[in-house]
Short mmCIF file of C-alpha atoms in Angstrom, two decimals:
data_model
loop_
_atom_site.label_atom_id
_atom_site.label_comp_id
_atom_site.label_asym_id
_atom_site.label_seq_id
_atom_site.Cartn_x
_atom_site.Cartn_y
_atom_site.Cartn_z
CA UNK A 25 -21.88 12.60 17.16
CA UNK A 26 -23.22 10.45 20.59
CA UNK A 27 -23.41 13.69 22.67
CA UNK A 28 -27.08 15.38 22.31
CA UNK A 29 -25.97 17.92 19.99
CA UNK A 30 -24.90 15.01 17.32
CA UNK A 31 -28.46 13.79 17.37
CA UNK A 32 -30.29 17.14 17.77
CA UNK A 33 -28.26 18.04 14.58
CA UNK A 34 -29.67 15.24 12.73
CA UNK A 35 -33.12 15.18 14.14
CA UNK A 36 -33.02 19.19 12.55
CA UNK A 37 -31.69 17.72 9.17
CA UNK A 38 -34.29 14.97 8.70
CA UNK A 39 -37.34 17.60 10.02
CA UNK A 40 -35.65 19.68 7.01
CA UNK A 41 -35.24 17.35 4.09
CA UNK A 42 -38.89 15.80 5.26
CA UNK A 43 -40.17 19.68 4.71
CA UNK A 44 -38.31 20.22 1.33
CA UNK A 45 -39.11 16.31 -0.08
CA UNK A 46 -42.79 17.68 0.12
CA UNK A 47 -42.13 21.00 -1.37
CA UNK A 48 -40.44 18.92 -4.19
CA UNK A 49 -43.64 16.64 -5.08
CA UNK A 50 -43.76 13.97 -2.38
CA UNK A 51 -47.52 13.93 -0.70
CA UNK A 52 -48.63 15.96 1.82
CA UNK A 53 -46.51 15.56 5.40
CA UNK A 54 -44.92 12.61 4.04
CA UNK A 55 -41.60 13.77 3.13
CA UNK A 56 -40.28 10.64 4.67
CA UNK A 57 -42.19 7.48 5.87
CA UNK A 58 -40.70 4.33 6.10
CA UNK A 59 -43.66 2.54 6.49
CA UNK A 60 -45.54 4.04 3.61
CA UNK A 61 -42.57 4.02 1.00
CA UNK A 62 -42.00 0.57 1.93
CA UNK A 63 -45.09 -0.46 1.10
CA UNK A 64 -44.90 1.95 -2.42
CA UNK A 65 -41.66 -0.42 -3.15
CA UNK A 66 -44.02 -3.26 -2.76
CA UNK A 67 -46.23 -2.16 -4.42
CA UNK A 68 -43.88 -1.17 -7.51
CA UNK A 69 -42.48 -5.36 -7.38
CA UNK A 70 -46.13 -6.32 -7.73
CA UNK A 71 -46.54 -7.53 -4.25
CA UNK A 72 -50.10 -5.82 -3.90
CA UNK A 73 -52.65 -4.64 -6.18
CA UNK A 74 -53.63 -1.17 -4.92
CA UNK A 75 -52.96 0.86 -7.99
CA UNK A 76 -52.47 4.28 -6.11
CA UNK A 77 -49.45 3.49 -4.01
CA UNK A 78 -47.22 2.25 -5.91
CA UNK A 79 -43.42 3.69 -6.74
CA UNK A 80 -39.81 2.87 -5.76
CA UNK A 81 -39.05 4.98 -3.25
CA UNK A 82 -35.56 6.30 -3.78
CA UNK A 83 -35.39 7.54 0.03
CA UNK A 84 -35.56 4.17 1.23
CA UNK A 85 -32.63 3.13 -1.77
CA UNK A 86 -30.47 6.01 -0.15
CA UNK A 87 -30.91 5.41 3.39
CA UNK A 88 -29.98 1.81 3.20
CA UNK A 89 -26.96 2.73 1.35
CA UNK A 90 -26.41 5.64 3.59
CA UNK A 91 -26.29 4.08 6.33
CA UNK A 92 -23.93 1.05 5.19
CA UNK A 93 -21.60 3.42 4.03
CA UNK A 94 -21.21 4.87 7.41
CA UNK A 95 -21.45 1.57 8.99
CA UNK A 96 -18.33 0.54 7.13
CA UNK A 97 -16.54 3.66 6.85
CA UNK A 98 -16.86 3.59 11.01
CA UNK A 99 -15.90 0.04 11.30
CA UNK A 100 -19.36 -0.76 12.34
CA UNK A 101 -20.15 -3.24 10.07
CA UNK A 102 -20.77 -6.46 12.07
CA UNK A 103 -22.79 -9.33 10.55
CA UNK A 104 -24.86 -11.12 12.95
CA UNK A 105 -28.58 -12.90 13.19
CA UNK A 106 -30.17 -15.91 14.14
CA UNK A 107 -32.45 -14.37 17.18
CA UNK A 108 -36.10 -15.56 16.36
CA UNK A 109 -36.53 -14.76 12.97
CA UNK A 110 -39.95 -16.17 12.41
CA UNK A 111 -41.00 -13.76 15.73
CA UNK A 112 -39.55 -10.69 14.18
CA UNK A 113 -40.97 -11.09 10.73
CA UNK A 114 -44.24 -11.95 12.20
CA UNK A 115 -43.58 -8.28 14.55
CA UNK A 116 -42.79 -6.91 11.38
CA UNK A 117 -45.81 -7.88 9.92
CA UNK A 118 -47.74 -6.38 12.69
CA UNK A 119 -46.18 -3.16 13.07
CA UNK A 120 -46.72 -2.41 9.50
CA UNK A 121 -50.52 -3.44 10.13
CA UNK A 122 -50.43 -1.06 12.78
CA UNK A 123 -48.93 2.12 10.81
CA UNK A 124 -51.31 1.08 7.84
CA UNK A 125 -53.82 1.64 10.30
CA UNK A 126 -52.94 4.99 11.68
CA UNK A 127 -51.61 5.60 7.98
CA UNK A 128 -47.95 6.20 8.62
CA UNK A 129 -45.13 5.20 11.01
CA UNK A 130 -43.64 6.80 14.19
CA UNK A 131 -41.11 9.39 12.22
CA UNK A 132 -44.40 10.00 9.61
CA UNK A 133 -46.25 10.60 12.47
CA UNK A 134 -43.80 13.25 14.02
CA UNK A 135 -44.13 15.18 10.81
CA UNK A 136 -47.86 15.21 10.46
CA UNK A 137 -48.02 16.60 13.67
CA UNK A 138 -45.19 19.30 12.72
CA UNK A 139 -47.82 20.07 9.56
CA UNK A 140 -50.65 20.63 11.77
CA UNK A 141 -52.23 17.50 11.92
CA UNK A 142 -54.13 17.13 15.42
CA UNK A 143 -54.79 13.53 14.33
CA UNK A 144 -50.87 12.49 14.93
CA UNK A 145 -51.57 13.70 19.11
CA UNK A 146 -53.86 10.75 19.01
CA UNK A 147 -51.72 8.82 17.56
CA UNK A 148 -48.44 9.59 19.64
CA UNK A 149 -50.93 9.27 22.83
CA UNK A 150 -51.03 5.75 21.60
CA UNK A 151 -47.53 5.15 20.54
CA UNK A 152 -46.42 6.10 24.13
CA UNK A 153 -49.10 3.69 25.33
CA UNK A 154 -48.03 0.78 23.37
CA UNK A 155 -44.31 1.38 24.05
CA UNK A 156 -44.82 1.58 27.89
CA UNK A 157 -46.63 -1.78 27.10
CA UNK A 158 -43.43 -3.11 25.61
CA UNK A 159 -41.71 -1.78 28.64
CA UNK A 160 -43.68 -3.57 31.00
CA UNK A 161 -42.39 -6.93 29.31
CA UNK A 162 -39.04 -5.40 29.14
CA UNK A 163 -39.00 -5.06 33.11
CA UNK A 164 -40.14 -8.98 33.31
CA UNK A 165 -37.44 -9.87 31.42
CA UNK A 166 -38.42 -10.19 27.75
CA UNK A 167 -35.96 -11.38 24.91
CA UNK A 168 -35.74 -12.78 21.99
CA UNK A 169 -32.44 -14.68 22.69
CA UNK A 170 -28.79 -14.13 21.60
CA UNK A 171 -27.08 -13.32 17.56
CA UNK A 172 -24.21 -15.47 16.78
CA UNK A 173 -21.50 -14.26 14.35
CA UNK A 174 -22.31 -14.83 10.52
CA UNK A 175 -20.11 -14.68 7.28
CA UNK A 176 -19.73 -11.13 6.27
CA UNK A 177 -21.13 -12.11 2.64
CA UNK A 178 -24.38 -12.65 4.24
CA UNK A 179 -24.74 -9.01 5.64
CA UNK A 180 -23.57 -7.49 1.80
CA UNK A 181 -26.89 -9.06 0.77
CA UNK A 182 -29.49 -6.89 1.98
CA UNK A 183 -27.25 -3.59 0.62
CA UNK A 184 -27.20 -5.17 -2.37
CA UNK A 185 -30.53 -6.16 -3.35
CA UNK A 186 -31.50 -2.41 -2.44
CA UNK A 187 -28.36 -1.12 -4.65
CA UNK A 188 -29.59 -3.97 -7.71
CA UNK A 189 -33.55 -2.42 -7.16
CA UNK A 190 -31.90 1.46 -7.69
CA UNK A 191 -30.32 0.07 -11.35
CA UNK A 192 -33.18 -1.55 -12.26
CA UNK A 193 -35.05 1.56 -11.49
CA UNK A 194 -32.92 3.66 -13.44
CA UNK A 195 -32.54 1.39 -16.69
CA UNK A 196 -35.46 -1.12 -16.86
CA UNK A 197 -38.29 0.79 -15.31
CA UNK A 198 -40.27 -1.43 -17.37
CA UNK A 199 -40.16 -4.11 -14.86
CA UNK A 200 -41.76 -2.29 -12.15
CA UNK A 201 -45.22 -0.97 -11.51
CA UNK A 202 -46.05 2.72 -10.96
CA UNK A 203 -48.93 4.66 -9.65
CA UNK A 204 -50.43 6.98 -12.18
CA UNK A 205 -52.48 8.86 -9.17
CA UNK A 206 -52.85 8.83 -5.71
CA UNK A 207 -50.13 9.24 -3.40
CA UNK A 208 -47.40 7.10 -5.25
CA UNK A 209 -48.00 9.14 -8.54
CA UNK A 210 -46.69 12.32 -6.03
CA UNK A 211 -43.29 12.35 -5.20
CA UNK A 212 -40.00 14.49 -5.46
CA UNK A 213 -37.41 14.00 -8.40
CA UNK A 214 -35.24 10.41 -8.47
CA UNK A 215 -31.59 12.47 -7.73
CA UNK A 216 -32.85 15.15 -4.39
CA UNK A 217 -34.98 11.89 -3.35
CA UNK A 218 -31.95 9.58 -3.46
CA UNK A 219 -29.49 12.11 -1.93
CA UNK A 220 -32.19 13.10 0.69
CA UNK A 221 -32.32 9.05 1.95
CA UNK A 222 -28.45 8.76 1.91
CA UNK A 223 -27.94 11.98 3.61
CA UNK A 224 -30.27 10.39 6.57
CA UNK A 225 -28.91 7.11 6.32
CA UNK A 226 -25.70 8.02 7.23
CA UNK A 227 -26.68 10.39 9.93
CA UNK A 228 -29.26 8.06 11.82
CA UNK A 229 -26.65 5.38 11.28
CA UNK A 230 -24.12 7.15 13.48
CA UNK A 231 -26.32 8.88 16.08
CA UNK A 232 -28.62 5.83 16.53
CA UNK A 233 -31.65 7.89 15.75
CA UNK A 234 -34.64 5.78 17.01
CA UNK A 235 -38.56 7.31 17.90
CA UNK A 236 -38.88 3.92 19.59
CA UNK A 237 -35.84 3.94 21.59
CA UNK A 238 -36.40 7.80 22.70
CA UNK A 239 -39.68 7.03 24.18
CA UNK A 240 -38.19 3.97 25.59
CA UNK A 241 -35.13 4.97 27.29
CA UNK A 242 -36.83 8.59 29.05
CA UNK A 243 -39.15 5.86 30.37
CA UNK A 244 -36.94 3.70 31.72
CA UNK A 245 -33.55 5.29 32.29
CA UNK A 246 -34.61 9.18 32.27
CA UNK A 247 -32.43 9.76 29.45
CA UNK A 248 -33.00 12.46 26.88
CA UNK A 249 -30.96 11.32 24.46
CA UNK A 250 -32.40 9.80 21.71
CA UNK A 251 -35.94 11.91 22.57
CA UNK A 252 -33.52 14.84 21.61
CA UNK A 253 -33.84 13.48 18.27
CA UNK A 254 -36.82 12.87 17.51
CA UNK A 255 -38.25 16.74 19.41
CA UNK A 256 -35.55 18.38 16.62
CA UNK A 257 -37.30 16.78 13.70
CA UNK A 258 -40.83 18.21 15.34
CA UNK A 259 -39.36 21.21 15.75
CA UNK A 260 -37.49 21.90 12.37
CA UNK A 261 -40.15 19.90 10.67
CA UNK A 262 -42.53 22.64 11.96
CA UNK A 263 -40.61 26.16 11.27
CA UNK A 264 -40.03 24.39 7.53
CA UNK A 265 -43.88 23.59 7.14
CA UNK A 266 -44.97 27.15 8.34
CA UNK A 267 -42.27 28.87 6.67
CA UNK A 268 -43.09 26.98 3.34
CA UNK A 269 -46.81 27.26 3.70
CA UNK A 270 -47.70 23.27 4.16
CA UNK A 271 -48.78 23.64 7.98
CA UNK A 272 -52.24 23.39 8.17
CA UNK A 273 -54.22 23.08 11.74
CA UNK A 274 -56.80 21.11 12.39
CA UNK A 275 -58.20 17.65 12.62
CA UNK A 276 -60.43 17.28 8.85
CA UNK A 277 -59.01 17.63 5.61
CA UNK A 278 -55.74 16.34 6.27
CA UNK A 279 -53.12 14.96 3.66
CA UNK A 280 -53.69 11.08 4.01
CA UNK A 281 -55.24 11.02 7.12
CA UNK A 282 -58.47 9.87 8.98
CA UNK A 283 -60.30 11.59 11.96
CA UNK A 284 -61.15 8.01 13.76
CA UNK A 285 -59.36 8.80 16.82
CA UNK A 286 -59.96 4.99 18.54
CA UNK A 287 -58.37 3.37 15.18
CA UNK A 288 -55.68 5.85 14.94
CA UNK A 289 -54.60 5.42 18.99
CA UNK A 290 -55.07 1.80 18.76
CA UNK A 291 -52.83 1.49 15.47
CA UNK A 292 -49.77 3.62 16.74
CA UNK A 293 -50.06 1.69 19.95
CA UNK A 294 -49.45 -1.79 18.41
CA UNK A 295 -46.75 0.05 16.25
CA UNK A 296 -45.35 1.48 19.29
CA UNK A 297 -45.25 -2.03 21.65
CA UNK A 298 -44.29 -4.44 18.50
CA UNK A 299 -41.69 -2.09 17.74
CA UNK A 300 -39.70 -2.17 21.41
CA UNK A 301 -40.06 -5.69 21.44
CA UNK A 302 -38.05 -5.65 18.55
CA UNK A 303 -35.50 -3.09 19.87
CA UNK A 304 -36.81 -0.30 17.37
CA UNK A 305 -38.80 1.46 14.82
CA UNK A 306 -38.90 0.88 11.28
CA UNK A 307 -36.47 3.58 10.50
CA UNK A 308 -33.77 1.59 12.99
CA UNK A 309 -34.58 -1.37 11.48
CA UNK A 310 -33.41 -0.23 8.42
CA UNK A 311 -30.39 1.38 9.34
CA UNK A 312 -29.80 -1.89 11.51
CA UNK A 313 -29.73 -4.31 8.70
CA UNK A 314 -27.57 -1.75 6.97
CA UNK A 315 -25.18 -2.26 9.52
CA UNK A 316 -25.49 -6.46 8.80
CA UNK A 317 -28.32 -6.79 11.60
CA UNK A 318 -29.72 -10.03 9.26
CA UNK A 319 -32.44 -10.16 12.14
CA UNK A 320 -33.32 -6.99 10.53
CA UNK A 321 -33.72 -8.12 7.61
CA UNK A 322 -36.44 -10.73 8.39
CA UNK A 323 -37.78 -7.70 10.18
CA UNK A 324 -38.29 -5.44 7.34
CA UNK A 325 -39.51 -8.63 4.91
CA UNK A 326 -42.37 -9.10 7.85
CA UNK A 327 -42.67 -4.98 7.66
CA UNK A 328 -42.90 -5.67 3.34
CA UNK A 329 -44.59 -8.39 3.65
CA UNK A 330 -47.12 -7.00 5.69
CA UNK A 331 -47.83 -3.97 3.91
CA UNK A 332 -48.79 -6.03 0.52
CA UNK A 333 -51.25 -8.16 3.03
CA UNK A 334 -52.70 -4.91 4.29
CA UNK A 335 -53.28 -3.72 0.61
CA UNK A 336 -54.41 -6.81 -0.66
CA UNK A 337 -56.30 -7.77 1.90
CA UNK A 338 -58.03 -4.57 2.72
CA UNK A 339 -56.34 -3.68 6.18
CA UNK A 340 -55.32 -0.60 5.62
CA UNK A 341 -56.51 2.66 6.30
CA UNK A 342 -57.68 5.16 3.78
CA UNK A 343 -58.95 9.11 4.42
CA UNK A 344 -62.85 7.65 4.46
CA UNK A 345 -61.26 6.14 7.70
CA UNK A 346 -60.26 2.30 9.12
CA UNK A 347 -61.80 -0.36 7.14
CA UNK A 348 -63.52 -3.46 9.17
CA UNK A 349 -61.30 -6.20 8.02
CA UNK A 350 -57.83 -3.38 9.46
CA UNK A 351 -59.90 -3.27 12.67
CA UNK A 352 -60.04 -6.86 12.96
CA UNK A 353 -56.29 -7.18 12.07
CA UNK A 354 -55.31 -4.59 14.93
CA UNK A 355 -57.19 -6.19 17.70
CA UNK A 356 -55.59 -9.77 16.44
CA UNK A 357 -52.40 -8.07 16.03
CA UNK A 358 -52.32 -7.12 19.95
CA UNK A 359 -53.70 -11.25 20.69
CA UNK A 360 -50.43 -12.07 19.05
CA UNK A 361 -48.09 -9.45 20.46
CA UNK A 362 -48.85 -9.93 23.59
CA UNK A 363 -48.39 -13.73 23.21
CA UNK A 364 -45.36 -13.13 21.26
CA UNK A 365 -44.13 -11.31 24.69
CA UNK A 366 -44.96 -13.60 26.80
CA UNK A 367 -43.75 -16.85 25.95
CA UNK A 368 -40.41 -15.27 25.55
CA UNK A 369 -39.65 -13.85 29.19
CA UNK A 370 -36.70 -14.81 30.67
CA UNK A 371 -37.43 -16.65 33.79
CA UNK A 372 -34.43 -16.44 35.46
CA UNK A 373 -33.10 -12.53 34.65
CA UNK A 374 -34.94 -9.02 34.79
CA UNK A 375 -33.42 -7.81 31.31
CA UNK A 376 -33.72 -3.73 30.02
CA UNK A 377 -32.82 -2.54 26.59
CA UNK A 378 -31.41 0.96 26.24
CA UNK A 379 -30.57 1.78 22.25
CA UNK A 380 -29.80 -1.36 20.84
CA UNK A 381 -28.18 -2.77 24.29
CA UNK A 382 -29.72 -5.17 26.94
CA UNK A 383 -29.15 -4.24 29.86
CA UNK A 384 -29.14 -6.12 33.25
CA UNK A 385 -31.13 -5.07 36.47
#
């Protein structure tokens, strides 16, 4: 499942279930979007107060579990943390700022552009741009520091909570918030939705399927790999859409979308260069912490944590277009990236990361 054809394989299979998640109620060229369904989850715990987006996303419930099934099943469950965990939440927080900005993140992107949506080339022009700015750090030696070994109980947390969040969904729904319009009143039925995210969770688990990384490594090592990936989804993301009638071309009237092409490079970019820094995008992230990658964790509460500041703090994005106080956020966001990547070169070695592996020049 490492050779190209593993990952080509499940590139096709999440371009497909994306395609079919739509067909089956989820919104327009979101048929998955970690970003955006992980701010729906926290918007269903009451963590912000935009009434339209909020649902537990049962993709997000069945990746995690996906992917730590694998994980153990391949005896890749290793529990380990402890490398800056206030910088990666605070990344985490940015990214998400970022993607709320462009409205979506790097594999959401990828399928708006396989639905027709001429916005997402503006928006992959800047993910590219932001990652290359990652990889200039990357070259200079950029890292944030070593994991040490932790008790395996810690790592069964994070599975856990998400496995806890799927019974409460199922028997006390009453605790949680849900949008009665607006994207997170649209989405597919509980059971494909659930079997859709564990389906991916256990194939991006053992391929390593990154957007980051795929950029990344054809930059820096000229390998195809992982950007294998990530052109199958286009590709089968885009037969599916025009085969099932949900490809549309054009710039205007897109499905949760904007036409400010500045707002929408600028967000991907400080997606794209917060998200190399932290070895990957926020679908790796999940599948990381999945694995017991605890600085994962703190990743994806900065990447939560974010998106209920965005919504409560009007940061993000809407179709009328970027909102002031997001366009403030962005340009702050970059101020504290690029500080963030600074202070934590490594004087004395000239580090590279390919997939989730430093490597030495």
């Amino acid at each position: 499942m490492k050779e190209n054809k593993g990952i080509i394989f499940t590139g096709a299979v999440v371009g497909i279930i994306a395609v079919l998640l739509v067909k089956l109620g989820n919104p327009g060229n979101m048929g998955f979007c970690i970003a955006c369904f992980i701010r729906d989850i926290a918007g269903a715990l009451g963590l912000h107060r935009a009434e339209v987006v909020q649902y537990v996303r049962p993709e997000i419930i069945g990746l995690v579990i996906g992917a730590f099934l694998m994980a153990i099943a391949g005896k890749e469950f290793s529990v380990r943390g402890g490398s800056a965990p206030f910088s990666r939440f605070i990344l985490g927080f940015i990214v998400m700022v970022g993607a709320l900005m462009f409205l979506g993140c790097p594999l959401r992107m990828i399928l708006r552009l396989a639905g027709g949506d001429l916005n997402a080339i503006v928006g992959l022009s800047g993910f590219t741009a932001g990652i290359f700015l990652g990889i200039v750090f990357l070259n200079k030696g950029f890292s944030l520091k070593r994991t040490y070994s932790l008790p395996t109980f810690e790592g069964l947390l994070f599975p856990g909570v998400i496995a806890a969040l799927f019974v409460i969904l199922l028997a006390v729904p009453s605790l949680l918030i849900f949008s009665e319009k607006g994207p997170g009143a649209a989405h597919a039925p509980i059971i494909a939705a659930l079997a859709a995210g564990l389906i991916v969770g256990a194939l991006a688990q053992k391929t390593r399927l990154c957007t980051v990384g795929g950029i990344r490594d054809l930059i820096l090592f000229k390998d195809w790999h992982l950007i294998s990936g990530f052109i199958a989804i286009l590709a089968a993301a885009l037969i599916g859409s025009i085969i099932l009638g949900q490809f549309k071309l054009g710039f205007a009237a897109q499905p949760i979308a904007h036409t400010d092409g500045l707002w929408n490079f600028l967000g991907m970019a400080l997606a794209g260069f917060g998200s190399v820094l932290l070895g990957g995008c926020p679908l790796r992230q999940l599948i990381l912490a999945s694995e017991g990658n605890i600085d994962s964790v703190i990743t994806i509460m900065g990447l939560t944590f974010g998106a209920a500041f965005a919504h409560n703090f009007k940061l993000a994005s809407s179709a009328n277009g970027p909102t002031p106080n997001g366009q403030i956020a962005v340009v702050l966001g970059f101020i504290v990236v690029f500080a963030i990547a600074y202070f934590n070169i490594e004087k004395s070695a000239d580090l590279k990361m390919k997939e989730d592996v430093q490597i030495e020049a």
